[in-house]
Coordinates of C-alpha atoms in Angstrom, one line a residue:
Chain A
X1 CA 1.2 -46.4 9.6
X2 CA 4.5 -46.0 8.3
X3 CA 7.0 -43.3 9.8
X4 CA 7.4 -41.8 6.5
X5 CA 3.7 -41.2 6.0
X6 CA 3.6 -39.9 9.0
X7 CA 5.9 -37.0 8.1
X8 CA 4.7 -36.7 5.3
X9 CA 1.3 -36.4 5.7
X10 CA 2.3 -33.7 8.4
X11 CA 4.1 -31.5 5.8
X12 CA 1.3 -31.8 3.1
X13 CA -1.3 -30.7 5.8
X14 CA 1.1 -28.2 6.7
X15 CA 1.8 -26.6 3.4
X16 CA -1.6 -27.6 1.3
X17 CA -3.9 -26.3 4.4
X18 CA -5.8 -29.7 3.4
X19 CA -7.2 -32.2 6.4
X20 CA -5.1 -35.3 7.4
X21 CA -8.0 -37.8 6.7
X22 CA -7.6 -36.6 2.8
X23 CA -4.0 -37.5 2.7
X24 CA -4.3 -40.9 1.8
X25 CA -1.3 -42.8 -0.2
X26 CA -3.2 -42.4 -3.3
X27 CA -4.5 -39.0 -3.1
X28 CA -2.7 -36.8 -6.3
X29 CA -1.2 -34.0 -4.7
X30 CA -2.5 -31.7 -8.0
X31 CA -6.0 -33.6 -8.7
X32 CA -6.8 -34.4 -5.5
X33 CA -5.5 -31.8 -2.6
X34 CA -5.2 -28.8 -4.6
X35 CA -2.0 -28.0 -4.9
X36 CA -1.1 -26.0 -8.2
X37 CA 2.6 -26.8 -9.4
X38 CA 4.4 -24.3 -7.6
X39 CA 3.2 -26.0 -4.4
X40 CA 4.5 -29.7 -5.6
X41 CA 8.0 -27.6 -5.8
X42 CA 7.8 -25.9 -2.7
X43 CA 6.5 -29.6 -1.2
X44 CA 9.1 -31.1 -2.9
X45 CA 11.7 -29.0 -1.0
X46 CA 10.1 -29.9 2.3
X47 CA 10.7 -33.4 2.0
X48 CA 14.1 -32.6 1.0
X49 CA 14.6 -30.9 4.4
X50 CA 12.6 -33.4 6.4
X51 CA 14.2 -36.4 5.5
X52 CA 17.3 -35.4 4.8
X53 CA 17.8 -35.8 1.3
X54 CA 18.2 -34.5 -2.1
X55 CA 15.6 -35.0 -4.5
X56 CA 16.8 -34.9 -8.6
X57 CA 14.7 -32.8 -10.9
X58 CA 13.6 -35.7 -12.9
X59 CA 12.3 -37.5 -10.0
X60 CA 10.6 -34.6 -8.4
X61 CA 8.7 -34.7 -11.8
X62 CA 7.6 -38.1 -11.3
X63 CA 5.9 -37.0 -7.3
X64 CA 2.6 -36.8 -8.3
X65 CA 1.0 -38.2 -5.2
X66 CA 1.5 -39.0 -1.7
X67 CA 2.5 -42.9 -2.8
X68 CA 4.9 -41.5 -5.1
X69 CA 6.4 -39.2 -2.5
X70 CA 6.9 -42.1 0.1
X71 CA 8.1 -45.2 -1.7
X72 CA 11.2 -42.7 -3.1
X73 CA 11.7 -41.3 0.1
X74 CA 11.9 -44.7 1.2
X75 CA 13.6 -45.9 -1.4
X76 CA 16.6 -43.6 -1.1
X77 CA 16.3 -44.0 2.6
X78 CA 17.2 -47.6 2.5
Chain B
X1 CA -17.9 12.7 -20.7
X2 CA -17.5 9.8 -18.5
X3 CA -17.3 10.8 -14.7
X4 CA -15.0 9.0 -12.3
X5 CA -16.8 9.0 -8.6
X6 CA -15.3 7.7 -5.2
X7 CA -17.7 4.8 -4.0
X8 CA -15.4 2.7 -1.3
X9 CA -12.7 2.8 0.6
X10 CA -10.3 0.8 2.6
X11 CA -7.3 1.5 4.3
X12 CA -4.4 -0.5 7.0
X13 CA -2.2 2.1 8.1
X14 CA 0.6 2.9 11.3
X15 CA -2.9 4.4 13.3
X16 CA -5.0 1.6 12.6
X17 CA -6.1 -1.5 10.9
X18 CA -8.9 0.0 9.0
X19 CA -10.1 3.7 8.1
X20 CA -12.1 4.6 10.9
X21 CA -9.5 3.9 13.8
X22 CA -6.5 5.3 11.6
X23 CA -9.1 8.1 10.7
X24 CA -9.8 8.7 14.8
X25 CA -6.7 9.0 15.7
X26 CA -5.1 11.0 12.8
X27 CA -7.5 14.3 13.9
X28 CA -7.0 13.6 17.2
X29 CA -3.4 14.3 16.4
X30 CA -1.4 11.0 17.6
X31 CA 1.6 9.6 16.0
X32 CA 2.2 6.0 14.7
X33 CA 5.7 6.1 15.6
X34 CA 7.3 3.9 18.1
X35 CA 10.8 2.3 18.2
X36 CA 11.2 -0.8 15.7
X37 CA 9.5 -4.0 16.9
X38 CA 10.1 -5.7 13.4
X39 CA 13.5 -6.7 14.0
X40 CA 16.6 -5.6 16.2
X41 CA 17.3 -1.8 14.8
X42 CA 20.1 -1.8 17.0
X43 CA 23.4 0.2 14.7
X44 CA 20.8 1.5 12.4
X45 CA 21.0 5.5 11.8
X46 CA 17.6 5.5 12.1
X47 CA 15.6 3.2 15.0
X48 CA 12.3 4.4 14.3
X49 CA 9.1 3.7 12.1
X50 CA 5.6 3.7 12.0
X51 CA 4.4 0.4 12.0
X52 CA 1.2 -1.0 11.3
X53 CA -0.2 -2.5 14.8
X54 CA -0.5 -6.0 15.3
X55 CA -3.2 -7.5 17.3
X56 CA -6.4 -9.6 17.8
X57 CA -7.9 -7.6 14.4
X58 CA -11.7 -7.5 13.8
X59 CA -12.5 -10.0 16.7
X60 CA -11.2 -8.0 19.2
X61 CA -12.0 -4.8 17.8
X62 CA -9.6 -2.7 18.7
X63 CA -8.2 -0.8 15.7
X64 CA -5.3 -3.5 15.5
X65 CA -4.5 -5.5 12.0
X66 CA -5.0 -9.4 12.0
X67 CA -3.2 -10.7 8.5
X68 CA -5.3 -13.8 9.8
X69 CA -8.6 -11.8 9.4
X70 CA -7.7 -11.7 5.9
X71 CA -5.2 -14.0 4.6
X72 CA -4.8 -18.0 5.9
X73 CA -1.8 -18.5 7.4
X74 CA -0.7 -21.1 4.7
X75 CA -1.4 -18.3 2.0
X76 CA 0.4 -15.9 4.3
X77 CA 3.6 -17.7 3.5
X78 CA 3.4 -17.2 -0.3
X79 CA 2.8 -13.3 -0.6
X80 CA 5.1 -10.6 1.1
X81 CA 3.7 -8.1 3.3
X82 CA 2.9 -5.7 1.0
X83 CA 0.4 -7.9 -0.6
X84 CA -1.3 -9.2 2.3
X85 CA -1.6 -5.2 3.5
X86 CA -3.2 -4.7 -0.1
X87 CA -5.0 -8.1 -0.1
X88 CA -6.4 -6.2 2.9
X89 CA -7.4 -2.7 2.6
X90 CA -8.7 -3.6 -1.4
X91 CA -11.3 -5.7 0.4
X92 CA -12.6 -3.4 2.6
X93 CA -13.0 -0.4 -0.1
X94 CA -14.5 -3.2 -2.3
X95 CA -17.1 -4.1 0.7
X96 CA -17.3 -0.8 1.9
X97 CA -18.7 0.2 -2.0
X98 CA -21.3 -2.3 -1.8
X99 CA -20.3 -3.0 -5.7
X100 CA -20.9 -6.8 -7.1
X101 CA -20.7 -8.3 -10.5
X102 CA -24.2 -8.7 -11.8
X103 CA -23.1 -10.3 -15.1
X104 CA -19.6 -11.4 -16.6
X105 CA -19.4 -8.1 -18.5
X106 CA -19.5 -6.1 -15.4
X107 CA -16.4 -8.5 -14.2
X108 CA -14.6 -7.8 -17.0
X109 CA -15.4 -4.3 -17.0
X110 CA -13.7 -4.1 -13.6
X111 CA -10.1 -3.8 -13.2
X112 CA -7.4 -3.1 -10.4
X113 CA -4.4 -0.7 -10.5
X114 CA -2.2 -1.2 -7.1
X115 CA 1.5 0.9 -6.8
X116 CA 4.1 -0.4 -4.6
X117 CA 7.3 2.1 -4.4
X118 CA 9.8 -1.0 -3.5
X119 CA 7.1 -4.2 -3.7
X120 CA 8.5 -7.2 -1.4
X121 CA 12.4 -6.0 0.0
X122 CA 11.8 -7.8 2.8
X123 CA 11.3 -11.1 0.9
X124 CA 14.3 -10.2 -1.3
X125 CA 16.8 -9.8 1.9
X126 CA 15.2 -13.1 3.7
X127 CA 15.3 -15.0 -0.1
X128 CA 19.4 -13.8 -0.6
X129 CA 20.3 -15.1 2.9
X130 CA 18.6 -18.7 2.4
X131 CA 20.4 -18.1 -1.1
X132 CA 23.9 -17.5 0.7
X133 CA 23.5 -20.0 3.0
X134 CA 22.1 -22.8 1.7
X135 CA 21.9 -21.9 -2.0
X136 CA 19.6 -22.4 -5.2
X137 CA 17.4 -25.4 -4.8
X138 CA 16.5 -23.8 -1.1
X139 CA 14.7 -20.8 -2.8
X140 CA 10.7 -21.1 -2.5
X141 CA 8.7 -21.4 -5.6
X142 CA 6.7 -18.9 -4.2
X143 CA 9.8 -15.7 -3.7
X144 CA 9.1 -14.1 -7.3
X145 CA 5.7 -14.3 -7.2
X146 CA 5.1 -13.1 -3.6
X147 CA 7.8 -10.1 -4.1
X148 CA 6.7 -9.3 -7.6
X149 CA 5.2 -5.5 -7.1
X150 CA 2.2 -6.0 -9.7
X151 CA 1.3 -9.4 -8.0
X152 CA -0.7 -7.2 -5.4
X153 CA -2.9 -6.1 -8.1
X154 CA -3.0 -9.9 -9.5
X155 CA -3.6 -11.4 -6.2
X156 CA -6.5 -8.9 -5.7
X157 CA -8.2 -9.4 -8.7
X158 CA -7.6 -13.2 -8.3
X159 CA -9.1 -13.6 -5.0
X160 CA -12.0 -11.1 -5.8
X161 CA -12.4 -12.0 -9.3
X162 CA -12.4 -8.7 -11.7
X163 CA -11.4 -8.8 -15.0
X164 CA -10.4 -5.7 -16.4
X165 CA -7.5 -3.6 -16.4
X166 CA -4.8 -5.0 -14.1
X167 CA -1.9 -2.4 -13.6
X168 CA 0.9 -1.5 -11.2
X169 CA 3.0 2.3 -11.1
X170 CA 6.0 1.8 -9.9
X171 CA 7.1 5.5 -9.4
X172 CA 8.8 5.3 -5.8
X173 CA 7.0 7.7 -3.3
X174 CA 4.0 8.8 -5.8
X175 CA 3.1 5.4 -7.0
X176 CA 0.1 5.4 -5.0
X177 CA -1.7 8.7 -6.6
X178 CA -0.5 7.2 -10.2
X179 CA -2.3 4.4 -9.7
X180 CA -5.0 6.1 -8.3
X181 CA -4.9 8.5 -11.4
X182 CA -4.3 6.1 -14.3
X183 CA -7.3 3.9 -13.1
X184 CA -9.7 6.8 -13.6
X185 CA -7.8 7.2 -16.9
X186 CA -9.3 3.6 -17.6
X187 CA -12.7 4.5 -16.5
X188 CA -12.9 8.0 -18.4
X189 CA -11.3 6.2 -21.7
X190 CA -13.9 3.9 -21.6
X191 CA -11.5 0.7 -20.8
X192 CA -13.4 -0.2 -17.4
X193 CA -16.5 1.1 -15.5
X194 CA -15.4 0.0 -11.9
X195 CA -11.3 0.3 -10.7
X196 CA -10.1 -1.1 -7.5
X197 CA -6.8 1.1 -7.1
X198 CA -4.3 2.3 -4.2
X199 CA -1.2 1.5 -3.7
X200 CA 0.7 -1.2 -0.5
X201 CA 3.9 -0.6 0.9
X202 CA 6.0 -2.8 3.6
X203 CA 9.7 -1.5 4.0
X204 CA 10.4 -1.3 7.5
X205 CA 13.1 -4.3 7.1
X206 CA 16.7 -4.1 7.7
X207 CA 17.7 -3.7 3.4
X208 CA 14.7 -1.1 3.5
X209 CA 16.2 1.1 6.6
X210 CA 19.5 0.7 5.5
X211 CA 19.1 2.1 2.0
X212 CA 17.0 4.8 2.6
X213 CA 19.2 5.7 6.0
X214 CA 22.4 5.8 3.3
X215 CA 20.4 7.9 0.9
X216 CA 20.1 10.5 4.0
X217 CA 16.2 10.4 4.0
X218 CA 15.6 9.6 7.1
X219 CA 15.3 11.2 10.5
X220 CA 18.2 10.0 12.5
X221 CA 18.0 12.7 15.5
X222 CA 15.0 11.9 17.2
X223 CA 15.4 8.3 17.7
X224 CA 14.1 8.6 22.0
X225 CA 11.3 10.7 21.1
X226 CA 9.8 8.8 17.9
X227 CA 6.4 10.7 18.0
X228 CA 8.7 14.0 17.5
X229 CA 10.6 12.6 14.4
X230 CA 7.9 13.7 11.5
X231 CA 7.5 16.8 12.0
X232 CA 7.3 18.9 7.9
X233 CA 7.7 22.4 7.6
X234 CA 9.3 22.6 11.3
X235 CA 12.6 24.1 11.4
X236 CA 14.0 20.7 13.5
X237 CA 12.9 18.7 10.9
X238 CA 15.7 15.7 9.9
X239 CA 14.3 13.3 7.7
X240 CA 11.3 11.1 7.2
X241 CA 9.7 8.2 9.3
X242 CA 9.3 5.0 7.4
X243 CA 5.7 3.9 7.3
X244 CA 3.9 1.2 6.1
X245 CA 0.8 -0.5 5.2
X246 CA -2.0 0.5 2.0
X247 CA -4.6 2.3 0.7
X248 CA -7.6 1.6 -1.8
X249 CA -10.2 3.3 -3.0
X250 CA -13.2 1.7 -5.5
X251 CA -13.5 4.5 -8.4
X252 CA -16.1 4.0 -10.3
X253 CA -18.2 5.7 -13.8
X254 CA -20.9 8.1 -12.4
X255 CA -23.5 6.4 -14.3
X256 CA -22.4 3.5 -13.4
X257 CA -22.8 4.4 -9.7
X258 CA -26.0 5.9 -9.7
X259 CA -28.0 2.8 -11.7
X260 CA -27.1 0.8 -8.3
X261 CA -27.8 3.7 -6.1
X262 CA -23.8 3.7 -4.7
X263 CA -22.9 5.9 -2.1
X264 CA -20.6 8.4 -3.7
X265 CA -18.3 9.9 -1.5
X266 CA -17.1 12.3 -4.3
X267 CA -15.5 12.9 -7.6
X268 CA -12.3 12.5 -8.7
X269 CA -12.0 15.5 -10.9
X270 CA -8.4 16.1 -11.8
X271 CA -5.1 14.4 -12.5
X272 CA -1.8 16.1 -13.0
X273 CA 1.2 14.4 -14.1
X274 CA 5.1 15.6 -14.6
X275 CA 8.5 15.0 -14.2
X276 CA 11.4 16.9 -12.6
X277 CA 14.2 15.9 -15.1
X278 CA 16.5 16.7 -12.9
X279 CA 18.2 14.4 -9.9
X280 CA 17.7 10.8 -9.1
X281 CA 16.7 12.1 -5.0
X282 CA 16.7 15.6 -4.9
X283 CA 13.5 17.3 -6.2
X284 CA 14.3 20.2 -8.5
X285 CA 15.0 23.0 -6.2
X286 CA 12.6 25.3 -8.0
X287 CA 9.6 23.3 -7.7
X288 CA 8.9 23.4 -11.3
X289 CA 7.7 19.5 -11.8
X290 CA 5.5 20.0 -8.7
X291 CA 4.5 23.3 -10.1
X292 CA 3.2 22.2 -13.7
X293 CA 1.8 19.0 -11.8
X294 CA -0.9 20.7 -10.0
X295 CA -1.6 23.7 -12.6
X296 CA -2.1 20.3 -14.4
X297 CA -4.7 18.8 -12.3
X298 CA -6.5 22.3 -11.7
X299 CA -6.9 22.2 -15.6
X300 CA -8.2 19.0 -15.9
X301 CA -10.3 19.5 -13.1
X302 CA -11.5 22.9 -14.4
X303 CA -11.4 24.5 -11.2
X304 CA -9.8 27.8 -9.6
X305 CA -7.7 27.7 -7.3
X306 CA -10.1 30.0 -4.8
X307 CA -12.1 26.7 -5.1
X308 CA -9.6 24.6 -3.1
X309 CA -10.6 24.2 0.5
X310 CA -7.8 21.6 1.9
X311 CA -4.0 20.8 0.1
X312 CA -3.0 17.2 1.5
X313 CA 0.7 18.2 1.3
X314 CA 3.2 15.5 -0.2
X315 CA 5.6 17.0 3.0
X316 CA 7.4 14.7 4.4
X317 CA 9.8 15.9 6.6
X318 CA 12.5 16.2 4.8
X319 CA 14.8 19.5 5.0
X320 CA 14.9 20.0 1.3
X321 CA 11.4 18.5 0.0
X322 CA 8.7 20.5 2.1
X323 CA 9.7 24.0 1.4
X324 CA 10.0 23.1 -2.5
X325 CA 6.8 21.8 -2.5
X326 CA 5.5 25.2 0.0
X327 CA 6.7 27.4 -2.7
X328 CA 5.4 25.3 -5.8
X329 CA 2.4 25.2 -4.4
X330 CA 2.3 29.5 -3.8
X331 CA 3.4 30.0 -7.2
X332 CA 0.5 27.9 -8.7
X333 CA -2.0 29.5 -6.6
X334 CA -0.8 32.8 -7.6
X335 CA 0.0 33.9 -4.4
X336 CA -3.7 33.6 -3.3
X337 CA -3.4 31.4 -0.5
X338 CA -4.8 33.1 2.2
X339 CA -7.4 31.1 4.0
X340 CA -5.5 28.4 2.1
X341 CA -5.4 25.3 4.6
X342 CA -2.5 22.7 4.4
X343 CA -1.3 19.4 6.6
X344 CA 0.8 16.8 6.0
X345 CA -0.4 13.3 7.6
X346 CA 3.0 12.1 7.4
X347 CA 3.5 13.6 10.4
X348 CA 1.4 10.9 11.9
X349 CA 1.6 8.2 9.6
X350 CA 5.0 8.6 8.9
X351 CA 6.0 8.0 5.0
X352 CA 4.3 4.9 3.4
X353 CA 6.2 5.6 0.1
X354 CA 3.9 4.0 -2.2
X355 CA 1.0 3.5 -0.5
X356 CA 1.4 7.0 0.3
X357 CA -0.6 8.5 -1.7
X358 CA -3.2 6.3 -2.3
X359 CA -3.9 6.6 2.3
X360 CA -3.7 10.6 1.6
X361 CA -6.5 9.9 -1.3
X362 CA -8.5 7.7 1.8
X363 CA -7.8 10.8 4.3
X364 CA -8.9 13.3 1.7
X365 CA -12.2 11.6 1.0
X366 CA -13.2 11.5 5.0
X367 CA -11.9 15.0 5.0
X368 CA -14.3 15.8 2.6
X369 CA -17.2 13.7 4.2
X370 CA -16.2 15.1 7.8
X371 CA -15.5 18.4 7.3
X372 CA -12.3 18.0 9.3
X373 CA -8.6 19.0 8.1
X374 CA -6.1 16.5 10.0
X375 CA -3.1 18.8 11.7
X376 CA 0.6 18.8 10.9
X377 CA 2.1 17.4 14.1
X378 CA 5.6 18.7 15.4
X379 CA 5.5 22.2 13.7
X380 CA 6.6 24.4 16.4
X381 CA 8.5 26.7 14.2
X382 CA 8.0 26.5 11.0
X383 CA 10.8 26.8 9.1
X384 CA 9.8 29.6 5.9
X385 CA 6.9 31.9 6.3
X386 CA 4.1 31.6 4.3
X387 CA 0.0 32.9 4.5
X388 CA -1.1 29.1 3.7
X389 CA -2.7 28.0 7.2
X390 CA -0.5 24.7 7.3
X391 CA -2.9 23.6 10.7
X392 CA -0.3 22.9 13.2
X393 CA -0.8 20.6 16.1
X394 CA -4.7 20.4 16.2
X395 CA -7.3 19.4 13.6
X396 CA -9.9 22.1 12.8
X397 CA -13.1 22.2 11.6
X398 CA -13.8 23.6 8.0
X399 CA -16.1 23.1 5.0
X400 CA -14.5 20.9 2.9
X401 CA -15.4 20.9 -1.2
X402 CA -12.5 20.3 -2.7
X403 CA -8.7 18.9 -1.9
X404 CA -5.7 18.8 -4.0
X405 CA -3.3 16.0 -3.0
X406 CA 0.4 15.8 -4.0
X407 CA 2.4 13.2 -4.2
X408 CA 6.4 13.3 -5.4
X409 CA 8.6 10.7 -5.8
X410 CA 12.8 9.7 -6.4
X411 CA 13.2 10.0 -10.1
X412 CA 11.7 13.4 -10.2
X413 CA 8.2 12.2 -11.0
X414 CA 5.4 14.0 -9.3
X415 CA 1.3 13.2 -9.7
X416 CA -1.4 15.7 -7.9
X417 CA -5.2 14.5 -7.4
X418 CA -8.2 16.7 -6.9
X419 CA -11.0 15.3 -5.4
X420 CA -14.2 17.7 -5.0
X421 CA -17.6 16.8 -3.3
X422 CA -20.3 15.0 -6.0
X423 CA -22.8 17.5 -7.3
X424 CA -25.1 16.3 -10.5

């Protein structure tokens, strides 16, 4: 398991309330954990503070799941 | 007519995490004050508050408040503390009422009315410092709507799912009774048959001590003895003791009530309503808005005044504010006051602004069922004479049938409730 989905599987169990098992690189953070879309903000600014970075608008709109969040994470990482 | 009864109630306040504790130790006459535990008061005019107690909750027992018992602590993070205290006592006066949707008409026919005087300060203050110091895009999503002083009443009838009416007074210190009045306005106008209304406060933060301290409303000169500070009518008195926590009571339509065989506790029979017109703070030194607020409520009620047993006083402890209300209360009664009994719970509770009210409507309703009048604590010399019995020190027992209950607040707007026992 990557380092990145490590953290951020921690924060979406953290702020979703949801168990790690269902955090799975494809799980939709909307359809499938239950966020509603103020959550995908507020988890949005978590990663922000986790890794570091700073996370456009635009982009943020295009998180819609847990494989989203960590190839751009990783992608502005590299 | 449509009839408004009491069926449930609920309450988290400085004495206790539900009714009965608070209700236990408010007649047996002990304070909720205490130095400050909810941050560093140290500078502050004023180092004292009433604070709700903290503790193991319904597990352990003990009269102490859990948020966990009620909220998760993922949800916890999205709703300031004024909601989770409303989240909280709402669901025990709904519980307590036994009441449950049988059909989607009775959901929609139940609504929720919750005051706040301030709504989430202490959200505001933590939000402006991230805001400072790390600026915009480290706001939460979640600020407004967890601050927001109606989002008590939508987060209650979210999580228990009614469907009527869903209002919020916002009248400073009397928000509580308004809400508590205007939700048996929807009831008796036929807009809902079941309201879930009170009012939630949570102030004691460093903006919320602050402000009121520079407004000169506090007690500043009893800051070693805290249990002394609250003390209305007493010639020491300084200033009031911020409380906190919320209040709820389940009003329901009489007909309504009796078809599922409710307890009713009693009857909310009259409302009054006014306003002072006259100073942002001050109350009008002649008492007249508190005057024409209760002849109101007697005259909705269709009572006399010989009929009223108990006055929960709106006293708070402030020099100017208790005798006003002392002599506005005499002039509506005509002078016929003796055997006249008054208290203010304040002087235990401390001042919950607006959930005020709506805890004074919970005391008055176990008043009524005990037969007990709570005591004014502190008054050792009272600072006007007056024949009204205004129960110093101890509790006493008395027949209760009915109780006025006043509630004023900054802005000059003042509400009075009379709640008598149910007869058919």
């Amino acid at each position: 398991m990557s380092d990145t989905l490590e953290k951020v599987q921690a924060i979406v169990v953290e702020h979703l309330g949801v168990e790690a098992e269902k955090v799975s690189a494809s799980a939709s953070f909307i359809e499938d954990l239950g966020a509603d879309s103020l959550d995908t903000v507020e988890l949005v600014m978590a990663f922000e503070e986790e890794f570091g970075i700073e996370i456009p608008d635009d982009a943020a709109e295009s998180i819609l799941s847990v494989g989203d969040a960590i190839s751009f994470i990783d992608s502005v990482k590299k | 007519m449509r009839r408004v009864v009491v069926t449930g109630i609920g309450a988290v306040t400085p004495l206790g995490g539900d009714i009965h504790s608070s209700w236990e130790k408010l007649i047996l006459g002990e304070s909720g004050a205490s130095s400050i535990t909810r941050f560093d008061p140290e500078g502050f005019p004023c180092t004292i508050a009433c604070e709700v107690p903290l503790g193991e909750g319904l597990s352990a027992n003990d009269g102490s408040f859990n948020p966990n018992d009620w909220v998760s602590p993922k949800d916890q993070k999205k709703i300031d503390t004024f909601i989770l205290y409303g989240i909280a006592a709402a669901e025990m006066a709904i519980k307590d009422s036994g009441w449950s949707p049988r059909s989607d008409e009775d959901i929609f026919r139940a609504g929720v009315g919750v005051g706040s005087g301030i709504g989430g300060l202490a959200s505001i203050e933590k939000t402006a410092h991230i805001l400072k110091e790390k600026g915009p895009r480290k706001v939460s999503p979640f600020f407004i709507p967890g601050a927001l002083i109606n989002l008590a009443a939508g987060q209650i009838s979210i999580r228990n799912n009614l469907k009527g009416p869903n209002l919020a007074a916002v009248t400073a210190c009397a928000s509580g009774s308004h809400s508590i009045g205007e939700g048996a306005q929807m009831i008796k106008n036929n807009k809902a048959d079941v309201m879930v209304v009170g009012g939630a406060e949570a102030a004691i933060c460093p903006l919320g001590m602050a402000g009121f301290s520079a407004s000169r409303a506090l007690s500043t000169n009893f800051n070693n003895t805290p249990e002394k500070a609250s003390r209305p009518y007493d010639s020491e008195r300084d200033g009031f003791v911020m409380g906190e926590g919320a209040g709820f009571l389940v009003l329901e339509e009489l007909e309504c009530a009796l078809s599922r065989g409710a307890n009713i506790y009693g009857e909310l029979k009259g409302y009054g309503v006014s306003g002072d017109a006259f100073h942002i703070t001050s109350p009008s030194p002649d008492g007249d808005g508190a005057y024409r607020s209760i002849l109101m409520a007697l005259s909705d009620a269709k009572i006399e005044t010989k009929e009223i047993d108990y006055i929960n006083a709106h006293g708070t402890s402030t020099p100017l504010g208790d005798e006003i209300e002392l002599r506005a209360v005499e002039r509506a009664f005509e002078g016929q006051v003796e055997g006249l009994s008054m208290s203010s719970t304040k002087s235990s509770t401390g001042h919950l602004l607006g959930a005020a009210g709506a805890v004074e409507a919970v005391f008055s309703i176990m008043c009524m069922k005990e037969n007990i009048i709570p005591p004014t604590l502190n008054l050792d010399n009272p600072s006007v004479e007056t024949k009204i019995d205004l129960v110093p020190h101890k509790s006493k027992q008395k027949e209760i049938n009915s109780i006025l209950s006043n509630s004023f607040g900054f802005g000059g707007t003042n509400a009075s409730l009379i709640f008598s026992r149910y007869y058919n």
